[in-house]
Short mmCIF file of C-alpha atoms and ligand atoms in Angstrom, two decimals:
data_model
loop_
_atom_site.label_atom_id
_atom_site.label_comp_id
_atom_site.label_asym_id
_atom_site.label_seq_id
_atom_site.Cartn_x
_atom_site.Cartn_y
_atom_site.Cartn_z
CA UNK A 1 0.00 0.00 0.00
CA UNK A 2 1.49 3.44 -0.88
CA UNK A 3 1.98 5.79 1.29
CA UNK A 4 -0.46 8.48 -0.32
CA UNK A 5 -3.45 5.53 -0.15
CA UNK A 6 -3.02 5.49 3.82
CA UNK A 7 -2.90 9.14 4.22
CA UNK A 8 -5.76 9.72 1.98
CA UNK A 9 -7.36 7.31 4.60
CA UNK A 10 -7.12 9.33 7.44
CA UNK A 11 -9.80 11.59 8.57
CA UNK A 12 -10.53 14.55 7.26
CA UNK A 13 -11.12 16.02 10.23
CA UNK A 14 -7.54 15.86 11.71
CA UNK A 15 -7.02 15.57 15.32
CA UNK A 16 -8.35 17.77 18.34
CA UNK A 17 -4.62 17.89 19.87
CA UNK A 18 -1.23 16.72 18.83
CA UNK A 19 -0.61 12.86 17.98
CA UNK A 20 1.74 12.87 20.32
CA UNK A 21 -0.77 13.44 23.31
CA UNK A 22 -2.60 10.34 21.88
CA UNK A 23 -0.09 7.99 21.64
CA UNK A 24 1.22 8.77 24.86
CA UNK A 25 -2.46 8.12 26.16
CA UNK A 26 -2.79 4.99 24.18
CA UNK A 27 0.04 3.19 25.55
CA UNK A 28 -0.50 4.25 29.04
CA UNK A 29 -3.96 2.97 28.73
CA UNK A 30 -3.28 -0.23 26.77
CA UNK A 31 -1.05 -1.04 29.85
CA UNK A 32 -3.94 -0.14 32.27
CA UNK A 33 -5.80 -2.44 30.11
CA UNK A 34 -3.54 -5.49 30.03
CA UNK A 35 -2.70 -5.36 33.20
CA UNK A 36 -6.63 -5.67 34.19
CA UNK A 37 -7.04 -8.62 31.01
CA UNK A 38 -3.80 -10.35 33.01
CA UNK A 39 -5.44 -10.70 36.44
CA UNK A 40 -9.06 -11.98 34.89
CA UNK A 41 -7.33 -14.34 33.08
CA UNK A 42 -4.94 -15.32 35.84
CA UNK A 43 -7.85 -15.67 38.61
CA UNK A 44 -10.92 -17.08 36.00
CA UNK A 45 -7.91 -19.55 35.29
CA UNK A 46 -7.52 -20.17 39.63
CA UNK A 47 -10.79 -20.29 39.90
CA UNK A 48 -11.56 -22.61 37.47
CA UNK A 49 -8.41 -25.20 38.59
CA UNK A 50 -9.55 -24.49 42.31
CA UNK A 51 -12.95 -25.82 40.97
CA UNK A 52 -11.85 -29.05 39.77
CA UNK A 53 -9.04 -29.45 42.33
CA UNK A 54 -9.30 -31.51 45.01
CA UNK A 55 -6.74 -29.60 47.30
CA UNK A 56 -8.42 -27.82 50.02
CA UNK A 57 -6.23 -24.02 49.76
CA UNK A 58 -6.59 -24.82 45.88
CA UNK A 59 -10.84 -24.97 46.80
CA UNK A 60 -10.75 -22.39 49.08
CA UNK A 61 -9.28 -19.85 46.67
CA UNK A 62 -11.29 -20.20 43.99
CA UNK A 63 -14.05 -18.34 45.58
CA UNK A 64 -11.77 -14.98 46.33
CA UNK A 65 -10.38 -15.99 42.55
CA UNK A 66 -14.30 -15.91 41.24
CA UNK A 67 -15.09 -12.36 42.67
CA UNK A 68 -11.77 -11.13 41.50
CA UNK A 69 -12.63 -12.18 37.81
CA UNK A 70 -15.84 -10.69 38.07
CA UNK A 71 -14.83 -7.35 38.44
CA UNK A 72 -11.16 -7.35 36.88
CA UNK A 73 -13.76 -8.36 33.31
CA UNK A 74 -15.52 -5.35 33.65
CA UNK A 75 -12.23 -3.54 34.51
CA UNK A 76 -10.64 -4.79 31.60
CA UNK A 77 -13.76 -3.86 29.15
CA UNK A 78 -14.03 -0.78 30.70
CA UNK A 79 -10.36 -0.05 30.42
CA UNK A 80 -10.19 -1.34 27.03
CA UNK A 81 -12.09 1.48 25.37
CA UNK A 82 -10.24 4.31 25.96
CA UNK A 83 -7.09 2.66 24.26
CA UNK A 84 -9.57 1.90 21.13
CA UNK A 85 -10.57 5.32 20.93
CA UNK A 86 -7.26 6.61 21.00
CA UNK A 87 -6.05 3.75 17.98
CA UNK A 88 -8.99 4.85 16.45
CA UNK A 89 -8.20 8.63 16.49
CA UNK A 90 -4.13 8.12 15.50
CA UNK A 91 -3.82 4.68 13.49
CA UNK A 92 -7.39 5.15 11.62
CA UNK A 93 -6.26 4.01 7.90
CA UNK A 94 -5.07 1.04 9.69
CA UNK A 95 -7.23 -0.18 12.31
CA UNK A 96 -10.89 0.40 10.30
CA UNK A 97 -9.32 -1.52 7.25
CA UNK A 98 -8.24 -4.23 9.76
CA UNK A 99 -11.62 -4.13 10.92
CA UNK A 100 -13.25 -4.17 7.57
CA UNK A 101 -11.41 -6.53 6.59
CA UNK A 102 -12.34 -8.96 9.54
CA UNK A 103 -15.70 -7.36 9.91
CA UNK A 104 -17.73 -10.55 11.19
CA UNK A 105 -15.43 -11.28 14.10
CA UNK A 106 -14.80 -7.44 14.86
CA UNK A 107 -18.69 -8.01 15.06
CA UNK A 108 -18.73 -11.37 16.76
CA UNK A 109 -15.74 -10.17 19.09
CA UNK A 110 -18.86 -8.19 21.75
CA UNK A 111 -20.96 -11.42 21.32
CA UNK A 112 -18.00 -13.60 22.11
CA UNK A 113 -17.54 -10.87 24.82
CA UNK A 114 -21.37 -11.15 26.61
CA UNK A 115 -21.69 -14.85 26.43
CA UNK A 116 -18.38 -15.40 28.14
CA UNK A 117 -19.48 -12.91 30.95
CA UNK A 118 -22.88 -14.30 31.14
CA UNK A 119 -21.45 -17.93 31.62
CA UNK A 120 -18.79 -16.82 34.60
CA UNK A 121 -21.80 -15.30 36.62
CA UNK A 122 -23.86 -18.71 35.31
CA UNK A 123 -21.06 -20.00 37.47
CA UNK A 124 -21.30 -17.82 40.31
CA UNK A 125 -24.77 -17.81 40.48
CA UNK A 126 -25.43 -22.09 40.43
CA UNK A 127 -22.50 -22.61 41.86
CA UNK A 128 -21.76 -20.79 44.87
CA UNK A 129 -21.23 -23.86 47.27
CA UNK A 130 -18.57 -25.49 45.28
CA UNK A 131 -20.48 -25.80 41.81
CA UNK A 132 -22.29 -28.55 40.33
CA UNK A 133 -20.49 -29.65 36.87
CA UNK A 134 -22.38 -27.98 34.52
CA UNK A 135 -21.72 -24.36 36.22
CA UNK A 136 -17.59 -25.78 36.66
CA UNK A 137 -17.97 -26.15 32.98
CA UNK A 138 -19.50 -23.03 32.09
CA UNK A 139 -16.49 -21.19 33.48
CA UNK A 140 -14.39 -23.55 31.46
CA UNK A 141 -16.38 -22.38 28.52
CA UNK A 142 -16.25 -18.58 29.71
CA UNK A 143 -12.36 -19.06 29.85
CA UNK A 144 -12.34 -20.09 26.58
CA UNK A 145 -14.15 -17.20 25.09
CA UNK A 146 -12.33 -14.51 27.05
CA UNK A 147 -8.91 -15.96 25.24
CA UNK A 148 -10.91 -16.37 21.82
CA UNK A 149 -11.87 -12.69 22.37
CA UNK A 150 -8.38 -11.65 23.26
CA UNK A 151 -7.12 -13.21 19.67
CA UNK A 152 -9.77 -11.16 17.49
CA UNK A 153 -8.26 -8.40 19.26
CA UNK A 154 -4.86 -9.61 18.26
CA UNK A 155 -5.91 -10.54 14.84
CA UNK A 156 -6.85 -6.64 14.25
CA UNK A 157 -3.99 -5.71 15.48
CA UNK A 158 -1.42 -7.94 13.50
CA UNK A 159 -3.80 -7.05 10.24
CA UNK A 160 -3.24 -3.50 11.12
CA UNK A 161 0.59 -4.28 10.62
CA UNK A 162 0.69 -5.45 7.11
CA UNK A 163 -0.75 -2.61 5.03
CA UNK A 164 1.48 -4.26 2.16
CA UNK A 165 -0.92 -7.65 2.13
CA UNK A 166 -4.29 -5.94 2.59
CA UNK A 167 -5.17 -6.02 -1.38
CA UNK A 168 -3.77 -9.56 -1.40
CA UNK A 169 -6.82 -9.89 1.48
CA UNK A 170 -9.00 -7.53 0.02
CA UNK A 171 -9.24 -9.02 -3.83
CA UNK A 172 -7.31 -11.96 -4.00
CA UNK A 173 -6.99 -12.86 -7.75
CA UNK A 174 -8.44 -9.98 -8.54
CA UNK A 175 -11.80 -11.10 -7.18
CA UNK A 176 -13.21 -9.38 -4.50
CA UNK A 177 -13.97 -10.46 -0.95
CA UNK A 178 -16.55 -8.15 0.89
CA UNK A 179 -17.74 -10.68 3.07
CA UNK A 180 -14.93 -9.85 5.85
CA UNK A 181 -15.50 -13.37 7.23
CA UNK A 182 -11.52 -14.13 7.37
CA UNK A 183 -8.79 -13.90 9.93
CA UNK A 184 -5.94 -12.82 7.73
CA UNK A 185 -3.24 -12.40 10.29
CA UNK A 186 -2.20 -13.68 13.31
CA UNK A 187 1.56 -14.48 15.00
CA UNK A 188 1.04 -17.35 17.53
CA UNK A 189 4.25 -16.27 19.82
CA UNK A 190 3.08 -12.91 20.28
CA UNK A 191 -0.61 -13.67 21.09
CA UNK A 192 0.53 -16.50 23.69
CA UNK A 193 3.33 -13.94 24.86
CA UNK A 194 0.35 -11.48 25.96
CA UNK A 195 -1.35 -14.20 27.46
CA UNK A 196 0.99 -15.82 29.10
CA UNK A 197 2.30 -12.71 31.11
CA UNK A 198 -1.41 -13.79 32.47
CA UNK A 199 0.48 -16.06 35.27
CA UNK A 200 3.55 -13.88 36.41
CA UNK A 201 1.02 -10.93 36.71
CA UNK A 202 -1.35 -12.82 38.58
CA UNK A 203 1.31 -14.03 40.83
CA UNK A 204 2.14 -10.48 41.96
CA UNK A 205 -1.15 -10.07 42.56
CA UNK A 206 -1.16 -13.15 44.82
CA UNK A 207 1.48 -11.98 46.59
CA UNK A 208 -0.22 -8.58 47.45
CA UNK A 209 -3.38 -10.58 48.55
CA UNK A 210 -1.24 -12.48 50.71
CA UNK A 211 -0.15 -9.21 52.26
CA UNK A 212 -3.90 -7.83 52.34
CA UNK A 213 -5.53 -10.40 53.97
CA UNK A 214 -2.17 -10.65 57.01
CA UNK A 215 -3.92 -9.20 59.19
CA UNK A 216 -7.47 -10.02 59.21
CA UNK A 217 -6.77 -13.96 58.62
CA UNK A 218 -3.50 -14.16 60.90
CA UNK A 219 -4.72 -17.34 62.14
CA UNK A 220 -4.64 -18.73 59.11
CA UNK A 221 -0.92 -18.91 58.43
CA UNK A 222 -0.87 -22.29 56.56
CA UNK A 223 -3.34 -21.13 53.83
CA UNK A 224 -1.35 -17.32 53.41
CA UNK A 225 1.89 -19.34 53.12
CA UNK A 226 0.39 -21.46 50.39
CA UNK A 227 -0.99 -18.27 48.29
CA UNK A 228 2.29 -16.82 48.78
CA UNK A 229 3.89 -19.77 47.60
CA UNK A 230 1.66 -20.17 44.39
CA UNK A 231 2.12 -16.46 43.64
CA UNK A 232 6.01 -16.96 43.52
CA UNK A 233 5.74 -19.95 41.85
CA UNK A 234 3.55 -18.19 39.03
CA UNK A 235 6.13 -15.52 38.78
CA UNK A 236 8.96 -17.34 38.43
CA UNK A 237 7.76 -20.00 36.27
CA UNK A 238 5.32 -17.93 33.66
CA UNK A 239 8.17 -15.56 33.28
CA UNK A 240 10.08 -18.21 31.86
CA UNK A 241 7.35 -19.64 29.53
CA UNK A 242 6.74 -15.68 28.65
CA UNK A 243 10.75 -15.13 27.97
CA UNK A 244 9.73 -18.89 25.08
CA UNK A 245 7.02 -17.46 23.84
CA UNK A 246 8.59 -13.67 23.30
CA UNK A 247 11.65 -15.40 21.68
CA UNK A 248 9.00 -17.59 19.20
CA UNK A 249 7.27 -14.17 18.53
CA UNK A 250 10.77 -12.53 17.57
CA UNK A 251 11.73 -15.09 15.43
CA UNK A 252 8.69 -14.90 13.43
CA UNK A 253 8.32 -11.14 12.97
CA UNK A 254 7.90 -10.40 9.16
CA UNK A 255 10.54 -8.87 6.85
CA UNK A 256 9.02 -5.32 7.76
CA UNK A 257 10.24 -5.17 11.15
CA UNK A 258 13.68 -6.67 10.17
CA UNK A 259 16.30 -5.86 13.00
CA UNK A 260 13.80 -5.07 15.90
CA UNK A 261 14.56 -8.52 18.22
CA UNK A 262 17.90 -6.59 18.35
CA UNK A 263 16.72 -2.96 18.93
CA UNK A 264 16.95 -1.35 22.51
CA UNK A 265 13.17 -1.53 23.14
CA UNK A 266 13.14 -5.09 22.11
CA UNK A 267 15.79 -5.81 24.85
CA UNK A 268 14.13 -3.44 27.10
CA UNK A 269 10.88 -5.76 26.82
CA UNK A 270 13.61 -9.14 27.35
CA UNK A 271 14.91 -7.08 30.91
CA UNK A 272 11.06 -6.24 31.77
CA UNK A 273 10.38 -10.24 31.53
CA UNK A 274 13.84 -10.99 33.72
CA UNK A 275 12.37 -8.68 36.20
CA UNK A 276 9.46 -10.77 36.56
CA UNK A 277 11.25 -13.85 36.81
CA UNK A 278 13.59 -12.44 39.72
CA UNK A 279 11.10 -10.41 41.32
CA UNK A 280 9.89 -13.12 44.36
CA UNK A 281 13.66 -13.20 44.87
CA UNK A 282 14.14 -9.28 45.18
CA UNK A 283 10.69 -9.24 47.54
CA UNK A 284 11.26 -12.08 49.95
CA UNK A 285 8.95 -10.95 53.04
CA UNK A 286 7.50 -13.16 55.14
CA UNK A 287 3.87 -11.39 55.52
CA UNK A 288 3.41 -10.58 51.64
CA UNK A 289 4.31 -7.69 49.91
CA UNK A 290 2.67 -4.94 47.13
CA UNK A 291 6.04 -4.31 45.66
CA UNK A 292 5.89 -7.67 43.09
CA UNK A 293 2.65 -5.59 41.62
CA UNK A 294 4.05 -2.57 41.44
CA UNK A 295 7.03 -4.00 39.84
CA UNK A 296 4.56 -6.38 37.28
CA UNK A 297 2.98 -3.10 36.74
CA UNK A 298 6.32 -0.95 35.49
CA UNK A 299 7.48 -4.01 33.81
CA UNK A 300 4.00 -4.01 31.33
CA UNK A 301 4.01 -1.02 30.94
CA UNK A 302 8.16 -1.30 29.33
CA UNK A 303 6.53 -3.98 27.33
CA UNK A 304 3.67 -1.62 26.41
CA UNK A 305 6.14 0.54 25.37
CA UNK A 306 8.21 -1.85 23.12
CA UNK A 307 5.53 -2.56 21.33
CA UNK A 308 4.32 0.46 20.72
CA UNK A 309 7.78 0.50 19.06
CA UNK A 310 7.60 -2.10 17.27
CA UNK A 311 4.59 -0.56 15.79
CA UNK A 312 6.80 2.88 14.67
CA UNK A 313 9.75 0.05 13.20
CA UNK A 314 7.06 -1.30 10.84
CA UNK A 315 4.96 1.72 10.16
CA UNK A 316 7.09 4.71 9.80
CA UNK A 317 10.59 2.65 9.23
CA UNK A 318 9.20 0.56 6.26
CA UNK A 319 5.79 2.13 5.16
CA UNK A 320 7.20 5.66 5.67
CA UNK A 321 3.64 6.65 7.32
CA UNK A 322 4.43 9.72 9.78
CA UNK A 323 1.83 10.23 12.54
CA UNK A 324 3.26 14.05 12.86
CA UNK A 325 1.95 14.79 9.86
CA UNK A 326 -1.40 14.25 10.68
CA UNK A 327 -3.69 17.51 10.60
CA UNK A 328 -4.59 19.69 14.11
CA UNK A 329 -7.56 20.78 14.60
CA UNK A 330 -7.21 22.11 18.26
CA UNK A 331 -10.34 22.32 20.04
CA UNK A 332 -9.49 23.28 23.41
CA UNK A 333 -12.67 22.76 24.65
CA UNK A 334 -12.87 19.02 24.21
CA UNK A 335 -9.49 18.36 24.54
CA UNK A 336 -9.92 20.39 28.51
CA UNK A 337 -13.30 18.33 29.11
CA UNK A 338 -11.27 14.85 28.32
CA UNK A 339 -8.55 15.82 31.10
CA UNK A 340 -11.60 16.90 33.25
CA UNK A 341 -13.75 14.42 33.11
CA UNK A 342 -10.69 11.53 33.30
CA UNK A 343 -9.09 13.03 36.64
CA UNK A 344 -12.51 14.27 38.44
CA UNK A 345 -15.16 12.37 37.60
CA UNK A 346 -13.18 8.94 36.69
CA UNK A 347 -10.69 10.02 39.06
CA UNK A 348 -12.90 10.75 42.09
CA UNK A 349 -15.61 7.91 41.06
CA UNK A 350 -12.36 5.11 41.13
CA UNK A 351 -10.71 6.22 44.54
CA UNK A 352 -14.14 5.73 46.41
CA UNK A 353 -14.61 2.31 44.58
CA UNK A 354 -11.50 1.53 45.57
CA UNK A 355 -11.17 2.76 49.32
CA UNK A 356 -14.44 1.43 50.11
CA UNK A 357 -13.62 -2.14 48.89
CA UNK A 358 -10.11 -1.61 50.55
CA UNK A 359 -11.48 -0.72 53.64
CA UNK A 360 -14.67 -3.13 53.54
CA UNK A 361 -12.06 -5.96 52.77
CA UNK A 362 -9.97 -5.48 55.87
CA UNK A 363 -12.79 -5.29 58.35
CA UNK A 364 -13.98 -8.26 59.78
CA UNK A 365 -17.94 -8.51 60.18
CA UNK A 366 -20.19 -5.40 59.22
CA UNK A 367 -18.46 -2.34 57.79
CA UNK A 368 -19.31 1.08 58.55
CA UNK A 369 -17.35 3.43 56.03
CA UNK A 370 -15.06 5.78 57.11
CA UNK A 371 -15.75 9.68 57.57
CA UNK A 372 -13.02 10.10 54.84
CA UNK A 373 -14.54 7.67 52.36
CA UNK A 374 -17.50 8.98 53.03
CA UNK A 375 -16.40 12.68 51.99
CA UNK A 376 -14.66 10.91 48.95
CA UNK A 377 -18.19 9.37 47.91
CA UNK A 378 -19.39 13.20 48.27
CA UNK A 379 -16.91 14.39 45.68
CA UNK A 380 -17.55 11.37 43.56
CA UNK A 381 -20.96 12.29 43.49
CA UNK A 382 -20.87 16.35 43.18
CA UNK A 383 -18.02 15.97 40.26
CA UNK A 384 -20.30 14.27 38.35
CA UNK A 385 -23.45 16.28 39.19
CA UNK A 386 -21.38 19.25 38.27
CA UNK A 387 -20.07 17.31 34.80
CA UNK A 388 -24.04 16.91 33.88
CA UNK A 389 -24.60 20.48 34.56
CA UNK A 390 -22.17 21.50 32.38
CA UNK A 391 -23.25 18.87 29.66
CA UNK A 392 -26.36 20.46 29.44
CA UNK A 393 -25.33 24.02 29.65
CA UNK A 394 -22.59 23.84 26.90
CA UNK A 395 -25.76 21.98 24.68
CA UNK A 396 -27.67 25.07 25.40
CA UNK A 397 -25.27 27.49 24.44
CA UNK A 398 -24.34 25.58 21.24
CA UNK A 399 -28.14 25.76 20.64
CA UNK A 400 -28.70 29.51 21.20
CA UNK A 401 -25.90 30.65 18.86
C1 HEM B 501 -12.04 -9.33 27.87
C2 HEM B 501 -11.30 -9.97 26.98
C3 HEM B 501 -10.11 -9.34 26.32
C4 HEM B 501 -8.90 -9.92 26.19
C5 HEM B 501 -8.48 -11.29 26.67
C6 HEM B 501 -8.06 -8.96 25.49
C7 HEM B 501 -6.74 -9.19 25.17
C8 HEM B 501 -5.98 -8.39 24.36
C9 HEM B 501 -4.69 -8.72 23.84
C10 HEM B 501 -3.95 -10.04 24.07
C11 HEM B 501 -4.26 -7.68 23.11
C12 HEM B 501 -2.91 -7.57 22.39
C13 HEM B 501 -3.03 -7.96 20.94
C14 HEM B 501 -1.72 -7.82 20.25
O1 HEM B 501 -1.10 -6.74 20.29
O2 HEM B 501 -1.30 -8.80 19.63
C15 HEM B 501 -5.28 -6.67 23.16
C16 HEM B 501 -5.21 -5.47 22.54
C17 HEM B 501 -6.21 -4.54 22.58
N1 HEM B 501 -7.41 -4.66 23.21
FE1 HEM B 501 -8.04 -6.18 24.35
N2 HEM B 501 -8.76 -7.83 25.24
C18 HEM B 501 -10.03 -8.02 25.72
C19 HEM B 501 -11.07 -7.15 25.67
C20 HEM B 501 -10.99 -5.91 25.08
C21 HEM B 501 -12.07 -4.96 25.00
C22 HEM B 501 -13.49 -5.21 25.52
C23 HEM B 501 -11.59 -3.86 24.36
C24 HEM B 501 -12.29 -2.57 24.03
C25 HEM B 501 -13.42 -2.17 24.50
C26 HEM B 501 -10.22 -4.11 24.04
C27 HEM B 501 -9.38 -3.24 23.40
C28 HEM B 501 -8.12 -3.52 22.97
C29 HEM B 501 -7.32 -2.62 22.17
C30 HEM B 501 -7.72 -1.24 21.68
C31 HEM B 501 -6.12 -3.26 21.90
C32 HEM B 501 -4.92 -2.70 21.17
C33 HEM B 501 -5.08 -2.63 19.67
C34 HEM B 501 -3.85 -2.01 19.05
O3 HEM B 501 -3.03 -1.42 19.75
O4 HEM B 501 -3.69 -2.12 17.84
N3 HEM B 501 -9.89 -5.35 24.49
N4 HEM B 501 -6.33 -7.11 23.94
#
C-alpha cells in the first residue's frame, strides 16, 4: 500500500490535539488495560483449577479468585475502550481496514464478549457452594471465550501491521472479498506472549493478597503461606514460559520489522520479563508484599512501550507513514473536558470504589465506612453532578448561537 493511499485514509477532520498526546495516552492505557485482562485471566484460570481441584487451599481460593474475575472483566472492558478510541483517532487508515477486513469477528468479538461474561456469573450464580459440573464447565467455557476474544483483538492488530498484504486480502486474484469473514493475520508467539504474562502478573497479585488479607486472617498462616507460595511460583515459572514465547514471537516477525529482536526496546521488553522472573527473589517478606505488583505493573508497561515500538519500526521505518503529519484541529474545549472528566469524575468515582472495597475488605464482620470515604463518595458524586450540569449548559449554548 502506498503511502499516499493510507494518508488519503485518514480523517478529514484531523485531530483535536497533537498525535503525540494520543499515543502517549494509548500506551498508558493499553497497559492499564492489560494489566486488568492479566489478572481476569490469571484468577478465572484459579478459579476454574480451584474448581476441579481436590486440594483444600486450591478450593478455598477459587471463591476470592471468582469475585476477583468478576470485576477485573468489567475492569478490563471498561479499560479497554479508551485505548480503542485513542487507535482509532491516531492509526485510523489502519485499524478500520483491519476491521473491515475482519468485519464478522470485529462483530462477533462483543458477542463472544457477553456470552463469556454471562457464563462466569452462570457459574457464580449455580454454583456458589462449590459448583455442580455444569456451572464448573460453564467457566471452562467462559475461559475459553475470554482468550478467543483476546485473539480477534490480536488478529486486528497484526492485520493493522501489514498494510502491504491488505489487497492480497482484500481481492485476491483480482476477485473481491466483501464478506470480511476471514482472519488474515495472526503471529502465535506474540498472542501466547500477551497471554501468558497472564500467570507472572497474577502471581504479583497473589502476593499482594497475601499481604492484604495478614492481618485479618493471621490465624490462618498455613493457607497465606500457600498463596504466597503459588504467587512466587507463578512468577517465576510464567516468566520463563513468557521469555519462550517472546523469543517464538521474535523469530517470526515479518521482513518489515527486520532488525527489531535486536533494537533497545526489544531488549528493554527481554529485561522487563527478567524482572518478573527475579522479582519473588528481590521481595522475599514473610507477611506478603505490594512491591511484586508494582514492579509487574512498570514491567507491562516497558513492554507496552516496546511494542508500541515495534509498531513505529514497521509503520514509519518501512511504510514511511508519519503520525506528525497528521492535521490539528485544536479544540481546546474538548481536549480540557477529556482531562476533566478523566481526573474528576473517573478520578474521584475510582478512589471511592477503591477505598471502600479496601477498607470493607480489611474489616472483619459489618463495615461502617469511614468519615473520609464517606467525603470521597461526596466528591464522587458532586463531580459528576457538576459534569451533567455542564453537559447540558454547553448543549444550550451551542443551541442559542
Ligand atoms: C475481555 C477480553 C479481552 C482480552 C483477553 C483482550 C486481550 C488483548 C490482547 C492479548 C491484546 C494484544 C493484541 C496484540 O497486540 O497482539 C489486546 C489489545 C487490545 N485490546 Fe483487548 N482484550 C479483551 C477485551 C478488550 C475490550 C473489551 C476492548 C475494548 C473495548 C479491548 C481493546 C483492545 C485494544 C484497543 C487493543 C490494542 C489494539 C492495538 O493497539 O492495535 N480489548 N487485547
Amino acid at each position: 500500500m502506498d503511502i499516499e493511499t493510507l494518508y488519503a485514509l485518514r480523517s478529514s477532520s484531523g485531530l483535536p490535539s497533537h498525535p503525540a498526546i494520543f499515543l502517549i495516552l494509548l500506551v498508558l492505557t493499553w497497559a492499564l488495560h492489560m494489566i486488568a485482562v492479566h489478572v481476569m485471566l490469571g484468577s478465572t484460570a484459579l478459579a476454574l483449577t480451584g474448581a476441579f481441584s481436590s486440594n483444600a487451599h486450591g478450593r478455598r481460593l477459587a471463591g476470592p479468585m471468582l469475585d476477583t474475575a468478576k470485576v477485573a472483566v468489567s475492569i478490563a472492558i471498561v479499560i479497554g475502550v479508551a485505548p480503542l478510541l485513542f487507535v482509532q483517532v491516531i492509526y485510523d487508515p489502519f485499524w478500520y481496514v483491519s476491521n473491515v477486513l475482519s468485519a464478522r469477528w470485529a462483530i462477533a468479538f462483543i458477542v463472544v464478549l457477553l456470552v463469556a461474561y454471562w457464563a462466569m456469573y452462570h457459574h457464580y450464580f449455580v454454583g456458589k457452594d462449590g459448583g455442580s459440573a455444569t456451572s464448573r464447565w460453564s467457566l471452562a467455557l467462559s475461559l475459553a471465550l475470554l482468550l478467543a476474544a483476546g485473539f480477534i483483538m490480536h488478529a486486528l492488530a497484526s492485520q493493522a501491521l501489514r498494510p502491504e498484504l491488505w489487497m492480497a486480502w482484500y481481492a485476491p486474484e483480482g476477485h473481491l472479498e466483501t464478506a470480511g469473514s476471514g482472519i488474515h493475520e495472526f503471529n502465535l508467539g506474540r498472542f501466547l506472549f500477551f497471554i501468558v504474562l497472564a500467570a507472572p502478573v497474577t502471581g504479583a497479585w497473589l502476593l499482594g493478597c497475601r499481604r492484604y488479607l495478614a492481618c485479618r486472617e493471621q490465624s490462618d498462616a498455613p493457607y497465606l503461606e500457600w498463596i504466597a507460595s503459588l504467587g512466587n511460583k507463578l512468577m517465576t515459572g510464567g516468566g520463563f514460559a513468557a521469555l519462550i514465547c517472546y523469543a517464538a514471537w521474535m523469530a517470526t516477525l515479518p521482513d518489515s520489522a527486520a532488525g527489531f529482536p535486536v533494537s533497545l526496546w526489544s531488549i528493554v521488553a527481554n529485561a522487563s520479563i527478567l524482572l518478573l522472573i527475579v522479582t519473588p527473589a528481590l521481595f522475599r517478606s514473610a507477611s506478603g508484599s505490594y512491591a511484586p505488583f508494582a514492579t509487574a505493573t512498570g514491567a507491562v508497561l516497558l513492554i507496552a512501550i516496546a511494542r508500541e515500538a515495534l509498531r513505529h519500526r514497521i509503520l514509519f521505518g518501512t511504510h514511511g507513514y508519519e503520525l506528525s503529519t497528521y492535521a490539528i484541529n485544536l479544540d481546546w474545549y474538548s481536549n480540557a473536558l477529556f482531562c476533566l472528566t478523566f481526573a474528576g469524575v473517573g478520578g474521584f468515582a475510582i478512589a471511592y470504589s477503591v477505598a471502600i472495597s479496601w477498607e470493607a475488605g480489611k474489616t472483619p464482620g459489618i463495615y461502617t465506612a469511614s468519615p473520609r470515604v464517606d467525603r470521597l463518595g461526596g466528591f464522587a458524586l458532586a463531580a459528576l453532578l457538576v459534569w451533567i450540569a455542564q453537559y447540558f449548559f454547553v448543549g444550550f449554548l451551542v443551541m442559542a448561537r
